[in-house]
mmCIF file of C-alpha atoms in Angstrom:
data_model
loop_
_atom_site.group_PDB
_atom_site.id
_atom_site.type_symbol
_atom_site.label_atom_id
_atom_site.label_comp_id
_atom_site.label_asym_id
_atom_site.label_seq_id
_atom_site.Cartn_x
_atom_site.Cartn_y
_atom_site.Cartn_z
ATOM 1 C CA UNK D 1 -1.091 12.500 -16.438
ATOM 2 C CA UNK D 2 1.525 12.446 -13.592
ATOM 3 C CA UNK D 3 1.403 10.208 -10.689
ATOM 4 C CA UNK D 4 1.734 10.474 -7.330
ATOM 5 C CA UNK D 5 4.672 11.783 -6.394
ATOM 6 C CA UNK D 6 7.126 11.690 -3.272
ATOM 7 C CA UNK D 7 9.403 13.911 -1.719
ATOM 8 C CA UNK D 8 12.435 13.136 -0.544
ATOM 9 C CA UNK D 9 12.863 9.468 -2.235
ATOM 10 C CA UNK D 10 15.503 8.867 0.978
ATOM 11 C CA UNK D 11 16.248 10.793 3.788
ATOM 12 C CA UNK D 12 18.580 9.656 6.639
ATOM 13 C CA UNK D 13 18.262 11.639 10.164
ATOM 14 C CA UNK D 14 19.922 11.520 12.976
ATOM 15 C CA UNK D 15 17.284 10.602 16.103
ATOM 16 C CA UNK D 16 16.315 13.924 17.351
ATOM 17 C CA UNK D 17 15.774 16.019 14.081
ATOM 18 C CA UNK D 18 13.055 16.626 12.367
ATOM 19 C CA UNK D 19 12.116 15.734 8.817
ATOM 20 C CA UNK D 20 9.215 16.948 6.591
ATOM 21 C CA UNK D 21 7.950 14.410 3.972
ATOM 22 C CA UNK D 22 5.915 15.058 0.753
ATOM 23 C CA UNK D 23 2.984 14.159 -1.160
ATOM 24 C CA UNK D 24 1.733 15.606 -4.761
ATOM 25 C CA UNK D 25 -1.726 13.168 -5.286
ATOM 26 C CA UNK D 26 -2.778 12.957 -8.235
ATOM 27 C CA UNK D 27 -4.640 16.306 -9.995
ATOM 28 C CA UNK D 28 -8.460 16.341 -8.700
ATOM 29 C CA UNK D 29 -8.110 13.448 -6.419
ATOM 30 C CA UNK D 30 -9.771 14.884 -2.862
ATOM 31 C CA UNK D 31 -8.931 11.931 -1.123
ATOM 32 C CA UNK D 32 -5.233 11.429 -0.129
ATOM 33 C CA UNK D 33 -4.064 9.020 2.098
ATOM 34 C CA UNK D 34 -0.413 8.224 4.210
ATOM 35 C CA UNK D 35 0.945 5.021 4.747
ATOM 36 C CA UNK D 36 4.100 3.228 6.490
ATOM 37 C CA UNK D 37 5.722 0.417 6.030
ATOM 38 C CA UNK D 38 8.125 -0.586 9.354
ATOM 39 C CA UNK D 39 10.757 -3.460 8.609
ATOM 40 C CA UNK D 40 9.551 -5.495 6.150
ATOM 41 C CA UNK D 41 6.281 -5.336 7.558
ATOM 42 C CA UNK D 42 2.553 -4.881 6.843
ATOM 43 C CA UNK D 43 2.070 -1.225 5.317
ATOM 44 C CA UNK D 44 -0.202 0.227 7.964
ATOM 45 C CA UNK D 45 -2.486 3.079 7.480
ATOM 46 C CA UNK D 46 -1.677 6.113 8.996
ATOM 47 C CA UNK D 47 -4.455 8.937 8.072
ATOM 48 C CA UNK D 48 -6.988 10.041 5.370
ATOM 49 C CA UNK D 49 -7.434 13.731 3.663
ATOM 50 C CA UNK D 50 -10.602 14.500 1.843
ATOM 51 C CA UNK D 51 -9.434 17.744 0.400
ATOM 52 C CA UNK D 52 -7.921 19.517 3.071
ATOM 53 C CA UNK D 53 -9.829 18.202 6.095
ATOM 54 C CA UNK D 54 -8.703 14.882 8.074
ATOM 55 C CA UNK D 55 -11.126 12.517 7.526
ATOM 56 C CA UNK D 56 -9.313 9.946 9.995
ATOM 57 C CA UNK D 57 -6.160 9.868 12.085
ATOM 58 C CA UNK D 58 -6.888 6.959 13.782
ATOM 59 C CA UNK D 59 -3.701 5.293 12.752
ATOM 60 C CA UNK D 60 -1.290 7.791 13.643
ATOM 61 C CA UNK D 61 1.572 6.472 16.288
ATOM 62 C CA UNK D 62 1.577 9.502 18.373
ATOM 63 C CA UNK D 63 1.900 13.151 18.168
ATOM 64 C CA UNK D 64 5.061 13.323 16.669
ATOM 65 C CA UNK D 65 3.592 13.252 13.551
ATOM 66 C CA UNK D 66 1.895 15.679 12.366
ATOM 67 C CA UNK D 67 0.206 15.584 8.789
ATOM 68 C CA UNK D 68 -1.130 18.594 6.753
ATOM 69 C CA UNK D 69 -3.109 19.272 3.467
ATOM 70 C CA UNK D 70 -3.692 23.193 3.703
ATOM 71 C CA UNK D 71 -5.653 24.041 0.428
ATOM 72 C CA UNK D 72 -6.847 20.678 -0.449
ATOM 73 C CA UNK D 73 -3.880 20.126 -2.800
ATOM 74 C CA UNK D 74 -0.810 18.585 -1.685
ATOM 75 C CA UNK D 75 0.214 16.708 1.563
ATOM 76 C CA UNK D 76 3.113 16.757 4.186
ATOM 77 C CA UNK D 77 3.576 14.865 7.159
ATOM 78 C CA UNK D 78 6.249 15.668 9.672
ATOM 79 C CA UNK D 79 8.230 14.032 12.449
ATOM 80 C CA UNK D 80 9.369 15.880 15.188
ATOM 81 C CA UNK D 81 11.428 14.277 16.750
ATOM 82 C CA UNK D 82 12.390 11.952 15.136
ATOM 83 C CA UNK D 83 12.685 8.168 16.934
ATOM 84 C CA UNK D 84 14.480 5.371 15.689
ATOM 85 C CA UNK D 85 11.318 2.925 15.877
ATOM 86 C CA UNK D 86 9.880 5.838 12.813
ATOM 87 C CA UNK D 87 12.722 4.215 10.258
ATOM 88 C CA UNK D 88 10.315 2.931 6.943
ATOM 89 C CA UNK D 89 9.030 3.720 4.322
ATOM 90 C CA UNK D 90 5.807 6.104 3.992
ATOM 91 C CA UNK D 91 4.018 6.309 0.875
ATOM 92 C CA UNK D 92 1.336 7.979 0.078
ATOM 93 C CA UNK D 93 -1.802 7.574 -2.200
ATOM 94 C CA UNK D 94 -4.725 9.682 -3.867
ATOM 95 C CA UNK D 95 -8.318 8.160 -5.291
ATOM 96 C CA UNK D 96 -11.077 10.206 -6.875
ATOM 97 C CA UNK D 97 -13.799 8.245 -4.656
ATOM 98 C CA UNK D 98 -14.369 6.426 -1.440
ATOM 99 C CA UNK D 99 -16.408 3.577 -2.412
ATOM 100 C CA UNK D 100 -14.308 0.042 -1.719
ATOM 101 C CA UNK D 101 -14.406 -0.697 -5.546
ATOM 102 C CA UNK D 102 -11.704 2.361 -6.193
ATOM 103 C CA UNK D 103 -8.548 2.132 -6.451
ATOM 104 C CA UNK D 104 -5.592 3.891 -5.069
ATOM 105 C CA UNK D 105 -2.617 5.089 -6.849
ATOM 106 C CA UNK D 106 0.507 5.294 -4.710
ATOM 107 C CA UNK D 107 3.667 7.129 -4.843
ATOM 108 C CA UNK D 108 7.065 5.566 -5.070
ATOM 109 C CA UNK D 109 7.367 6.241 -1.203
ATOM 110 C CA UNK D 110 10.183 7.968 0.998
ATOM 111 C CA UNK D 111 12.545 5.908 2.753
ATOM 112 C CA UNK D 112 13.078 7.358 6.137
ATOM 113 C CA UNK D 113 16.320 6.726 8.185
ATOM 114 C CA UNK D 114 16.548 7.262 11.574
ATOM 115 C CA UNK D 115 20.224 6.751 13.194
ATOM 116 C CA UNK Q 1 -11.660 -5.760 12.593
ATOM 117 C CA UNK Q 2 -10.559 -6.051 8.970
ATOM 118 C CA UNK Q 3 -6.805 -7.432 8.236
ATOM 119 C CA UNK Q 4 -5.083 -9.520 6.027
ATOM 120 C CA UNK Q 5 -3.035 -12.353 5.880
ATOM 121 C CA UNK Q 6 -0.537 -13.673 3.022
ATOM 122 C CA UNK Q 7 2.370 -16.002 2.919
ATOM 123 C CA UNK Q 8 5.491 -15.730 4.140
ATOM 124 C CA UNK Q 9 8.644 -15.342 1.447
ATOM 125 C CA UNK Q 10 10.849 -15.210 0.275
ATOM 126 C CA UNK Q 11 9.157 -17.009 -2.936
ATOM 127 C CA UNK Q 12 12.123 -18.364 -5.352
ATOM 128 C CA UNK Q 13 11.305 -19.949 -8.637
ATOM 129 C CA UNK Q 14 12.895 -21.106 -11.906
ATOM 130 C CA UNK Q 15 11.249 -19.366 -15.169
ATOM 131 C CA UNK Q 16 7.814 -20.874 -16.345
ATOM 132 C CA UNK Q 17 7.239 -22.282 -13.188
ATOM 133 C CA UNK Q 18 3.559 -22.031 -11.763
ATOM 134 C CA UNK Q 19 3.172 -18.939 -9.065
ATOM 135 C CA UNK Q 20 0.469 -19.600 -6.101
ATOM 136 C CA UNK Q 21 0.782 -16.658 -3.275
ATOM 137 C CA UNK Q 22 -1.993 -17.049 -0.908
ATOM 138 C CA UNK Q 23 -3.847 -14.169 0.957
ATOM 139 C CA UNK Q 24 -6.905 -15.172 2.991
ATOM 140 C CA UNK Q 25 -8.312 -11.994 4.807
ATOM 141 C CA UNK Q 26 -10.995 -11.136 7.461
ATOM 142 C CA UNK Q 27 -13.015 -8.339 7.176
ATOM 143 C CA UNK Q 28 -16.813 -6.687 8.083
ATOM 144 C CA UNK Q 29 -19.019 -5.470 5.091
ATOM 145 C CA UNK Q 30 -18.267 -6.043 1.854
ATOM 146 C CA UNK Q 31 -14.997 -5.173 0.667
ATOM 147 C CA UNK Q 32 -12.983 -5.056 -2.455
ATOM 148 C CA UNK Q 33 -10.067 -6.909 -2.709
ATOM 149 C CA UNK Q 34 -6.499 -6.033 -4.412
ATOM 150 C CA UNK Q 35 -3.341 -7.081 -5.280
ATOM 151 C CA UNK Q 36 -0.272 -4.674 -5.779
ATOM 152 C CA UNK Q 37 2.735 -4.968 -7.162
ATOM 153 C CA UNK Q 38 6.140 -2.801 -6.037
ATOM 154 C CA UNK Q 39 9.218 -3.641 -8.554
ATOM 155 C CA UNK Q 40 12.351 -3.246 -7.520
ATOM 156 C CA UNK Q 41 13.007 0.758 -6.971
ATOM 157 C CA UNK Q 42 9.438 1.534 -7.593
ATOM 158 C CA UNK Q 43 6.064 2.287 -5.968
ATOM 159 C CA UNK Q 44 3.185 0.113 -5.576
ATOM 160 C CA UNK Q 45 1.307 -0.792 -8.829
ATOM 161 C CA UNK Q 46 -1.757 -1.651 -8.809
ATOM 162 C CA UNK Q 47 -1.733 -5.620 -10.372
ATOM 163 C CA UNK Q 48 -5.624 -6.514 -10.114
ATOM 164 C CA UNK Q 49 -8.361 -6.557 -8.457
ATOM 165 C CA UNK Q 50 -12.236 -7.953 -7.602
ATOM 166 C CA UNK Q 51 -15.267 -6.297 -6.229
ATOM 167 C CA UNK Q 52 -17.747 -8.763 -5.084
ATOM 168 C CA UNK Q 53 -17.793 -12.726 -4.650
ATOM 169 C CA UNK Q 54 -16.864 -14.983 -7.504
ATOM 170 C CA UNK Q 55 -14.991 -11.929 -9.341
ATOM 171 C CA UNK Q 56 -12.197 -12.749 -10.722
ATOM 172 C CA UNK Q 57 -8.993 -10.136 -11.509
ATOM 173 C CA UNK Q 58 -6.690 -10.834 -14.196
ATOM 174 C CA UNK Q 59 -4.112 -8.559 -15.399
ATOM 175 C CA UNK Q 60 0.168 -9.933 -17.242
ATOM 176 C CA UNK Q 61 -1.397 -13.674 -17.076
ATOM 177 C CA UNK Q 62 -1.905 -12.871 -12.959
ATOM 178 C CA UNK Q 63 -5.573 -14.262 -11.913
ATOM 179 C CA UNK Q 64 -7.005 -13.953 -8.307
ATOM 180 C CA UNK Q 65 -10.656 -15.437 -7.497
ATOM 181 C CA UNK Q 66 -12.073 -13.393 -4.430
ATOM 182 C CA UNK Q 67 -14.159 -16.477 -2.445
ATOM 183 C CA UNK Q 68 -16.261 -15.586 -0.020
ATOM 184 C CA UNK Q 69 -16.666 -19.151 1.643
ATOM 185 C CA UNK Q 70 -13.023 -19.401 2.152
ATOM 186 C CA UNK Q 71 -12.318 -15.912 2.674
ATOM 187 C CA UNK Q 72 -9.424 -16.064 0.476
ATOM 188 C CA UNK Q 73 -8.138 -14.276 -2.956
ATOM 189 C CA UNK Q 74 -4.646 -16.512 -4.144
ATOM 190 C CA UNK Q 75 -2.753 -14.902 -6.591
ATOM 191 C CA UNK Q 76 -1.590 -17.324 -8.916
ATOM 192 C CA UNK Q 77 0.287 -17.196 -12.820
ATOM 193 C CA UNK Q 78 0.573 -19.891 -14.918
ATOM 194 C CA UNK Q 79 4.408 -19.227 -16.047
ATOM 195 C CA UNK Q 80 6.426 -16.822 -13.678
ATOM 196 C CA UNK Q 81 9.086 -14.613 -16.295
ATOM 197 C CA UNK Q 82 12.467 -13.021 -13.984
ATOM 198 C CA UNK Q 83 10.590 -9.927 -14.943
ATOM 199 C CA UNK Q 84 7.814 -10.868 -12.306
ATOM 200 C CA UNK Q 85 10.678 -10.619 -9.542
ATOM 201 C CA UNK Q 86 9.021 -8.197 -7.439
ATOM 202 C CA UNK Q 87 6.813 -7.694 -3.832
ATOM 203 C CA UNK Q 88 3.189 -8.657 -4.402
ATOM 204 C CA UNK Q 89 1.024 -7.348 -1.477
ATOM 205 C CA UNK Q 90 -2.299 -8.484 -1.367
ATOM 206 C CA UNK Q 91 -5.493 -5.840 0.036
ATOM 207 C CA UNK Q 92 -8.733 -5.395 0.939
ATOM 208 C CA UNK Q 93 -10.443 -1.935 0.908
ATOM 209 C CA UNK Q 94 -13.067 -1.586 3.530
ATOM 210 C CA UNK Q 95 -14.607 1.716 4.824
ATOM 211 C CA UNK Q 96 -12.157 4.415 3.467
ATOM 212 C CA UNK Q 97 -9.011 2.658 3.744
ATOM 213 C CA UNK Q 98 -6.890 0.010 2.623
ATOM 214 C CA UNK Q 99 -5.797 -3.061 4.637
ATOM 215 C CA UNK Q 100 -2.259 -4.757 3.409
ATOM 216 C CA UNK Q 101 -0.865 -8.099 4.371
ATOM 217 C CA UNK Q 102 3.064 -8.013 4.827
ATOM 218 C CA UNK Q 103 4.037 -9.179 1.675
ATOM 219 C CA UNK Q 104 5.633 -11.024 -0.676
ATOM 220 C CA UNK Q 105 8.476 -11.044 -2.381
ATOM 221 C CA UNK Q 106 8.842 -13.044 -5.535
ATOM 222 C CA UNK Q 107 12.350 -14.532 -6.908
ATOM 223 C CA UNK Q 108 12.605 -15.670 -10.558
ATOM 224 C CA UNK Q 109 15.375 -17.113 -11.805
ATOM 225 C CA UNK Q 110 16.335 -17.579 -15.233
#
């Protein structure tokens, strides 16, 4: 069974541009989630999918980001423009349920470069 | 509201040493607790985890207690291997999302 998977692994953009990022969950899993992690910091929630509707976006930095799940199937989250303060890594994650006991399976993650 | 908190590395140890990360975490509800794992060039793995008080999560010789009265859930391995170089990140999963401390990261050396 595949994994989550990530597009682009890196991407390096000049401050400005805009870059798309994305997310294949894992087959059947409704619930997809984004994460970042800024600098060696905590990885921070960002927003929740169940299937193709947001479930929360409370943790999204501003509206420069804009996620989207059309068709309940996979996931990409934009930046436009692009700041210097977005540079991290963003991973994202799938899990078949909500209750606390279930796991998540996360991608690899796409390192994003902002010069 | 719910966060976590873990030690500060970098952690560097000689092979077979003992491995204690601590995570102590504050949270509403009852949550489940995690720890993941990212290798070097990889995602995060799931390492272990525990669902309710007094659980205990074992996985590769890794054990983690989740204890309610101290509000912690400590990582610790018996015999570290240069193959456990890695980030550990320890979570909690409350209402619908996960909570992650900052990390981290583990140095083995042979």
């Amino acid at each position: 069974e595949a994994g989550v998977t990530q597009f682009p692994s890196h991407s390096v953009i000049e401050k400005g541009q805009t870059v798309t990022l994305r997310c294949d969950p894992i087959s059947g899993h409704d619930n997809l989630y984004w994460y970042r992690r800024v600098m060696g910091k905590e990885i921070k929630f960002l927003l929740h999918f169940v299937k193709e509707s947001k479930q929360d976006e409370s943790g999204m930095p501003n509206n420069r980001f804009l996620a989207e799940r059309t068709g309940g199937t996979y996931s990409t989250l934009k930046v436009q423009p692009a700041e210097l303060e977005d540079s991290g890594v963003y991973f994202c994650a799938s899990s078949q349920g909500q209750q606390t006991s279930t796991e998540a399976f996360f991608g690899q993650g796409t390192r994003l470069t902002v010069v | 509201g719910d966060s976590v908190t873990q030690m500060e590395g970098p952690v560097t140890l000689s092979e077979e040493a003992f491995l204690t990360i601590n995570c102590t975490y504050t949270a509403t509800g009852y949550p489940s607790l995690f720890w993941y794992v990212q290798y070097p060039g990889e995602g995060l793995q799931l390492l272990l985890k525990a669902t309710k008080a007094d659980d205990k999560g074992s996985n590769k010789g890794f054990e983690a207690t989740y204890r309610k009265e101290t509000t912690s859930f400590h990582l610790e391995k018996g015999s570290v291997q240069v193959s456990d170089s890695a980030v550990y990140f320890c979570a909690l999963r409350g209402f619908n999302k996960f909570y992650f401390g900052s990390g981290t990261k583990l140095n083995v050396k042979p």
